[in-house]
């Protein structure tokens, strides 16, 4: 038996004209069903945002509940003025001025809070919100087909979860994930210490995040050690004593968010046709159904009707198998380079507080002072593999939302130093947190290289698509 001559062939039905039946396993409820585990939400952030930003900017509809509406259309002109890119975005219904953003607004929540998010949807249903890296019940996990789904006309669904590990996560629609994620239906989800929204620094900096820095003395004055068993994930039930809310955390003065993304403008061009991305067998051409069967060749040639579904289907250029990024972004800031080029994003990009759970001052490019602790949160939201290279030594403290070396994971891993000039490789949806604390000024760039998702070419070389440069400026303190 071989791939080219299989001994056993699985008979597949042709799916052209059956797209609805193919993609939809069950009809989602129109409103939140009664669930036995439902608890009262305790997330203080919505009320904090209303108080900090004012009701003209942010007004809470439901106390302690975050709002997200899916598939809010957004059109952005490309940096080279060549075309419009269509985005599918989240909108925060409590944000009175916002009209959808790319990426979606960052959700921050204190560790241990009972988190509720009322998710509603517009446009072609169904949708979900998957809380990537969190551990809710299956109904609240948000994976399409096998948990709660949201229709376009009901009251939506209220997700419930309790984040118990401080770190960097993200949320995204998990229906038709390839398309919806690529079109921007995602945002960051940051878990902070339990008291993050108390005290004078609640709406700014310094803040704290989880880390085990016992081997890095330069952070001694910013670092709090903790219980070797419970760490930052104690039971909080009083039976064994509540842990220090700052156990295994480090204070940082500056925070930067690097959401690294790519877009295929051909996919964007097809956005207006909801069926453009459905496989239509031979009867598709450039993403649209055709009256005449064609092959994906240049020039197109007539093809025979599909007689062996799953074997001799023909797919159009621009379909999901054919991703060709031609625009790149860092946290929504365009990288002004065409394929094969290198370019820097501009300096001075700061995330507005209304898009950062009321916290003012989160940066994209880094602008800090000597001896300040800089936290950089990195998400690979691209469909390409990337390499991130820093111009200065950094300490990697967390990967995929879990702080390295922090109990209760028995310290089987540990934070480590990444030397300047060493590439750090990432695949899609991966995250890491890095710290910088420099004793001297820096005026340089981090480099992010985006490689082709199609892998090495026939010469064995993985094509480099574009190189983005992110300014890192660390100055002497102002007198």
mmCIF file of N, CA and C in Angstrom, residues 52-128:
data_model
loop_
_atom_site.group_PDB
_atom_site.id
_atom_site.type_symbol
_atom_site.label_atom_id
_atom_site.label_comp_id
_atom_site.label_asym_id
_atom_site.label_seq_id
_atom_site.Cartn_x
_atom_site.Cartn_y
_atom_site.Cartn_z
ATOM 1 N N UNK A 52 -12.977 54.845 35.537
ATOM 2 C CA UNK A 52 -11.746 55.488 35.079
ATOM 3 C C UNK A 52 -11.945 56.283 33.791
ATOM 4 N N UNK A 53 -12.690 55.700 32.852
ATOM 5 C CA UNK A 53 -12.819 56.309 31.525
ATOM 6 C C UNK A 53 -14.013 57.239 31.411
ATOM 7 N N UNK A 54 -15.000 57.078 32.308
ATOM 8 C CA UNK A 54 -16.208 57.885 32.235
ATOM 9 C C UNK A 54 -17.282 57.228 31.388
ATOM 10 N N UNK A 55 -18.550 57.459 31.759
ATOM 11 C CA UNK A 55 -19.651 56.780 31.072
ATOM 12 C C UNK A 55 -19.827 57.228 29.633
ATOM 13 N N UNK A 56 -19.316 58.384 29.284
ATOM 14 C CA UNK A 56 -19.412 58.786 27.875
ATOM 15 C C UNK A 56 -18.552 57.891 26.981
ATOM 16 N N UNK A 57 -17.524 57.325 27.564
ATOM 17 C CA UNK A 57 -16.616 56.454 26.803
ATOM 18 C C UNK A 57 -16.961 54.994 27.034
ATOM 19 N N UNK A 58 -17.234 54.639 28.294
ATOM 20 C CA UNK A 58 -17.440 53.227 28.619
ATOM 21 C C UNK A 58 -18.545 53.128 29.672
ATOM 22 N N UNK A 59 -19.626 52.465 29.326
ATOM 23 C CA UNK A 59 -20.755 52.329 30.254
ATOM 24 C C UNK A 59 -21.135 50.852 30.353
ATOM 25 N N UNK A 60 -21.149 50.345 31.584
ATOM 26 C CA UNK A 60 -21.371 48.922 31.817
ATOM 27 C C UNK A 60 -22.851 48.586 31.675
ATOM 28 N N UNK A 61 -23.158 47.643 30.820
ATOM 29 C CA UNK A 61 -24.535 47.165 30.674
ATOM 30 C C UNK A 61 -24.894 46.168 31.759
ATOM 31 N N UNK A 62 -23.985 45.226 32.037
ATOM 32 C CA UNK A 62 -24.228 44.197 33.039
ATOM 33 C C UNK A 62 -23.042 44.169 33.992
ATOM 34 N N UNK A 63 -23.277 44.389 35.287
ATOM 35 C CA UNK A 63 -22.161 44.456 36.241
ATOM 36 C C UNK A 63 -21.275 43.215 36.188
ATOM 37 N N UNK A 64 -19.951 43.446 36.217
ATOM 38 C CA UNK A 64 -18.932 42.392 36.300
ATOM 39 C C UNK A 64 -18.858 41.505 35.056
ATOM 40 N N UNK A 65 -19.530 41.907 33.973
ATOM 41 C CA UNK A 65 -19.571 41.079 32.765
ATOM 42 C C UNK A 65 -18.908 41.835 31.605
ATOM 43 N N UNK A 66 -17.962 41.171 30.948
ATOM 44 C CA UNK A 66 -17.323 41.718 29.747
ATOM 45 C C UNK A 66 -18.223 41.436 28.545
ATOM 46 N N UNK A 67 -18.288 42.393 27.614
ATOM 47 C CA UNK A 67 -19.116 42.250 26.411
ATOM 48 C C UNK A 67 -18.223 42.076 25.175
ATOM 49 N N UNK A 68 -18.607 41.147 24.333
ATOM 50 C CA UNK A 68 -17.944 41.049 23.037
ATOM 51 C C UNK A 68 -18.964 40.679 21.969
ATOM 52 N N UNK A 69 -18.982 41.469 20.875
ATOM 53 C CA UNK A 69 -19.832 41.186 19.725
ATOM 54 C C UNK A 69 -18.934 40.821 18.554
ATOM 55 N N UNK A 70 -19.241 39.703 17.915
ATOM 56 C CA UNK A 70 -18.378 39.175 16.870
ATOM 57 C C UNK A 70 -18.802 39.613 15.474
ATOM 58 N N UNK A 71 -17.823 39.494 14.594
ATOM 59 C CA UNK A 71 -17.961 39.727 13.181
ATOM 60 C C UNK A 71 -18.430 41.146 12.870
ATOM 61 N N UNK A 72 -17.748 42.082 13.523
ATOM 62 C CA UNK A 72 -17.998 43.483 13.234
ATOM 63 C C UNK A 72 -17.047 43.881 12.109
ATOM 64 N N UNK A 73 -17.598 44.249 10.975
ATOM 65 C CA UNK A 73 -16.768 44.530 9.810
ATOM 66 C C UNK A 73 -15.922 45.777 9.962
ATOM 67 N N UNK A 74 -14.731 45.727 9.411
ATOM 68 C CA UNK A 74 -13.814 46.864 9.465
ATOM 69 C C UNK A 74 -12.991 46.853 8.186
ATOM 70 N N UNK A 75 -12.886 48.008 7.533
ATOM 71 C CA UNK A 75 -12.081 48.125 6.322
ATOM 72 C C UNK A 75 -10.926 49.079 6.576
ATOM 73 N N UNK A 76 -9.721 48.616 6.302
ATOM 74 C CA UNK A 76 -8.537 49.454 6.483
ATOM 75 C C UNK A 76 -7.773 49.529 5.168
ATOM 76 N N UNK A 77 -7.326 50.732 4.823
ATOM 77 C CA UNK A 77 -6.522 50.930 3.630
ATOM 78 C C UNK A 77 -5.114 50.416 3.886
ATOM 79 N N UNK A 78 -4.526 49.761 2.912
ATOM 80 C CA UNK A 78 -3.165 49.265 3.100
ATOM 81 C C UNK A 78 -2.174 50.425 3.140
ATOM 82 N N UNK A 79 -1.010 50.159 3.731
ATOM 83 C CA UNK A 79 -0.013 51.215 3.915
ATOM 84 C C UNK A 79 0.463 51.792 2.583
ATOM 85 N N UNK A 80 0.427 50.976 1.502
ATOM 86 C CA UNK A 80 0.904 51.441 0.196
ATOM 87 C C UNK A 80 -0.226 52.008 -0.660
ATOM 88 N N UNK A 81 -1.416 52.151 -0.058
ATOM 89 C CA UNK A 81 -2.583 52.720 -0.738
ATOM 90 C C UNK A 81 -2.981 51.899 -1.963
ATOM 91 N N UNK A 82 -2.654 50.613 -1.947
ATOM 92 C CA UNK A 82 -2.928 49.763 -3.110
ATOM 93 C C UNK A 82 -4.345 49.202 -3.092
ATOM 94 N N UNK A 83 -4.897 48.958 -1.909
ATOM 95 C CA UNK A 83 -6.213 48.336 -1.846
ATOM 96 C C UNK A 83 -6.758 48.431 -0.426
ATOM 97 N N UNK A 84 -7.997 48.017 -0.259
ATOM 98 C CA UNK A 84 -8.608 47.930 1.061
ATOM 99 C C UNK A 84 -8.493 46.493 1.562
ATOM 100 N N UNK A 85 -8.250 46.365 2.860
ATOM 101 C CA UNK A 85 -8.271 45.059 3.502
ATOM 102 C C UNK A 85 -9.525 44.951 4.365
ATOM 103 N N UNK A 86 -10.245 43.860 4.197
ATOM 104 C CA UNK A 86 -11.446 43.630 4.985
ATOM 105 C C UNK A 86 -11.082 42.825 6.244
ATOM 106 N N UNK A 87 -11.566 43.298 7.387
ATOM 107 C CA UNK A 87 -11.323 42.621 8.651
ATOM 108 C C UNK A 87 -12.654 42.200 9.270
ATOM 109 N N UNK A 88 -12.615 41.120 10.020
ATOM 110 C CA UNK A 88 -13.727 40.701 10.863
ATOM 111 C C UNK A 88 -13.255 40.896 12.301
ATOM 112 N N UNK A 89 -13.916 41.750 13.052
ATOM 113 C CA UNK A 89 -13.365 42.142 14.344
ATOM 114 C C UNK A 89 -14.367 41.927 15.473
ATOM 115 N N UNK A 90 -13.846 42.004 16.692
ATOM 116 C CA UNK A 90 -14.686 42.075 17.881
ATOM 117 C C UNK A 90 -15.018 43.537 18.176
ATOM 118 N N UNK A 91 -16.233 43.744 18.702
ATOM 119 C CA UNK A 91 -16.600 45.051 19.222
ATOM 120 C C UNK A 91 -17.021 44.871 20.669
ATOM 121 N N UNK A 92 -16.562 45.782 21.533
ATOM 122 C CA UNK A 92 -16.977 45.785 22.935
ATOM 123 C C UNK A 92 -18.229 46.644 23.044
ATOM 124 N N UNK A 93 -19.369 46.023 23.367
ATOM 125 C CA UNK A 93 -20.630 46.762 23.393
ATOM 126 C C UNK A 93 -20.653 47.830 24.482
ATOM 127 N N UNK A 94 -19.826 47.712 25.510
ATOM 128 C CA UNK A 94 -19.750 48.742 26.547
ATOM 129 C C UNK A 94 -18.928 49.952 26.097
ATOM 130 N N UNK A 95 -18.107 49.773 25.077
ATOM 131 C CA UNK A 95 -17.301 50.859 24.535
ATOM 132 C C UNK A 95 -18.211 51.714 23.663
ATOM 133 N N UNK A 96 -18.563 52.903 24.140
ATOM 134 C CA UNK A 96 -19.579 53.728 23.477
ATOM 135 C C UNK A 96 -19.071 54.360 22.197
ATOM 136 N N UNK A 97 -17.770 54.408 22.008
ATOM 137 C CA UNK A 97 -17.222 55.057 20.816
ATOM 138 C C UNK A 97 -16.577 54.070 19.852
ATOM 139 N N UNK A 98 -16.225 52.915 20.357
ATOM 140 C CA UNK A 98 -15.503 51.951 19.533
ATOM 141 C C UNK A 98 -16.390 51.333 18.468
ATOM 142 N N UNK A 99 -15.782 51.019 17.342
ATOM 143 C CA UNK A 99 -16.545 50.462 16.229
ATOM 144 C C UNK A 99 -15.819 49.252 15.642
ATOM 145 N N UNK A 100 -15.219 48.472 16.533
ATOM 146 C CA UNK A 100 -14.458 47.322 16.085
ATOM 147 C C UNK A 100 -12.994 47.677 15.904
ATOM 148 N N UNK A 101 -12.117 46.801 16.359
ATOM 149 C CA UNK A 101 -10.692 47.081 16.307
ATOM 150 C C UNK A 101 -9.921 45.841 15.884
ATOM 151 N N UNK A 102 -8.765 46.089 15.278
ATOM 152 C CA UNK A 102 -7.848 45.019 14.913
ATOM 153 C C UNK A 102 -6.498 45.290 15.548
ATOM 154 N N UNK A 103 -6.003 44.374 16.394
ATOM 155 C CA UNK A 103 -6.711 43.226 16.987
ATOM 156 C C UNK A 103 -7.798 43.705 17.946
ATOM 157 N N UNK A 104 -8.596 42.772 18.467
ATOM 158 C CA UNK A 104 -9.643 43.119 19.415
ATOM 159 C C UNK A 104 -9.056 43.698 20.700
ATOM 160 N N UNK A 105 -9.910 44.401 21.442
ATOM 161 C CA UNK A 105 -9.470 45.031 22.692
ATOM 162 C C UNK A 105 -8.939 43.975 23.657
ATOM 163 N N UNK A 106 -7.860 44.348 24.360
ATOM 164 C CA UNK A 106 -7.234 43.437 25.324
ATOM 165 C C UNK A 106 -8.089 43.318 26.581
ATOM 166 N N UNK A 107 -8.354 42.080 26.965
ATOM 167 C CA UNK A 107 -9.070 41.805 28.208
ATOM 168 C C UNK A 107 -8.038 41.515 29.290
ATOM 169 N N UNK A 108 -8.098 42.253 30.391
ATOM 170 C CA UNK A 108 -7.273 41.979 31.568
ATOM 171 C C UNK A 108 -8.209 41.543 32.684
ATOM 172 N N UNK A 109 -7.825 40.555 33.441
ATOM 173 C CA UNK A 109 -8.677 40.055 34.526
ATOM 174 C C UNK A 109 -7.787 39.598 35.671
ATOM 175 N N UNK A 110 -8.158 39.883 36.922
ATOM 176 C CA UNK A 110 -7.362 39.414 38.064
ATOM 177 C C UNK A 110 -7.470 37.896 38.225
ATOM 178 N N UNK A 111 -6.364 37.277 38.596
ATOM 179 C CA UNK A 111 -6.379 35.833 38.859
ATOM 180 C C UNK A 111 -7.396 35.499 39.952
ATOM 181 N N UNK A 112 -8.168 34.457 39.715
ATOM 182 C CA UNK A 112 -9.130 33.993 40.699
ATOM 183 C C UNK A 112 -10.518 34.581 40.556
ATOM 184 N N UNK A 113 -10.690 35.643 39.773
ATOM 185 C CA UNK A 113 -12.020 36.238 39.588
ATOM 186 C C UNK A 113 -12.907 35.279 38.787
ATOM 187 N N UNK A 114 -14.203 35.289 39.074
ATOM 188 C CA UNK A 114 -15.158 34.557 38.243
ATOM 189 C C UNK A 114 -15.438 35.446 37.041
ATOM 190 N N UNK A 115 -14.963 35.004 35.887
ATOM 191 C CA UNK A 115 -15.010 35.810 34.668
ATOM 192 C C UNK A 115 -16.209 35.402 33.822
ATOM 193 N N UNK A 116 -17.025 36.384 33.471
ATOM 194 C CA UNK A 116 -18.131 36.165 32.539
ATOM 195 C C UNK A 116 -17.926 37.050 31.322
ATOM 196 N N UNK A 117 -18.183 36.517 30.146
ATOM 197 C CA UNK A 117 -18.178 37.306 28.909
ATOM 198 C C UNK A 117 -19.456 36.999 28.135
ATOM 199 N N UNK A 118 -20.298 38.017 27.960
ATOM 200 C CA UNK A 118 -21.488 37.870 27.127
ATOM 201 C C UNK A 118 -21.075 38.066 25.675
ATOM 202 N N UNK A 119 -21.136 36.989 24.901
ATOM 203 C CA UNK A 119 -20.735 37.020 23.500
ATOM 204 C C UNK A 119 -21.975 37.024 22.623
ATOM 205 N N UNK A 120 -22.071 38.012 21.750
ATOM 206 C CA UNK A 120 -23.168 38.110 20.792
ATOM 207 C C UNK A 120 -22.561 38.228 19.397
ATOM 208 N N UNK A 121 -23.392 38.006 18.405
ATOM 209 C CA UNK A 121 -22.825 37.921 17.064
ATOM 210 C C UNK A 121 -23.696 38.633 16.038
ATOM 211 N N UNK A 122 -23.025 39.127 15.018
ATOM 212 C CA UNK A 122 -23.670 39.650 13.827
ATOM 213 C C UNK A 122 -23.142 38.855 12.638
ATOM 214 N N UNK A 123 -23.798 39.007 11.506
ATOM 215 C CA UNK A 123 -23.312 38.358 10.304
ATOM 216 C C UNK A 123 -23.622 36.877 10.308
ATOM 217 N N UNK A 124 -23.069 36.171 9.306
ATOM 218 C CA UNK A 124 -23.373 34.743 9.171
ATOM 219 C C UNK A 124 -22.951 33.954 10.409
ATOM 220 N N UNK A 125 -23.882 33.279 11.096
ATOM 221 C CA UNK A 125 -23.533 32.455 12.254
ATOM 222 C C UNK A 125 -23.078 31.082 11.781
ATOM 223 N N UNK A 126 -22.645 30.214 12.714
ATOM 224 C CA UNK A 126 -22.457 30.496 14.147
ATOM 225 C C UNK A 126 -21.032 30.955 14.435
ATOM 226 N N UNK A 127 -20.815 31.346 15.704
ATOM 227 C CA UNK A 127 -19.498 31.754 16.174
ATOM 228 C C UNK A 127 -19.251 31.169 17.556
ATOM 229 N N UNK A 128 -18.018 31.290 17.998
ATOM 230 C CA UNK A 128 -17.667 30.960 19.379
ATOM 231 C C UNK A 128 -16.596 31.944 19.830
#
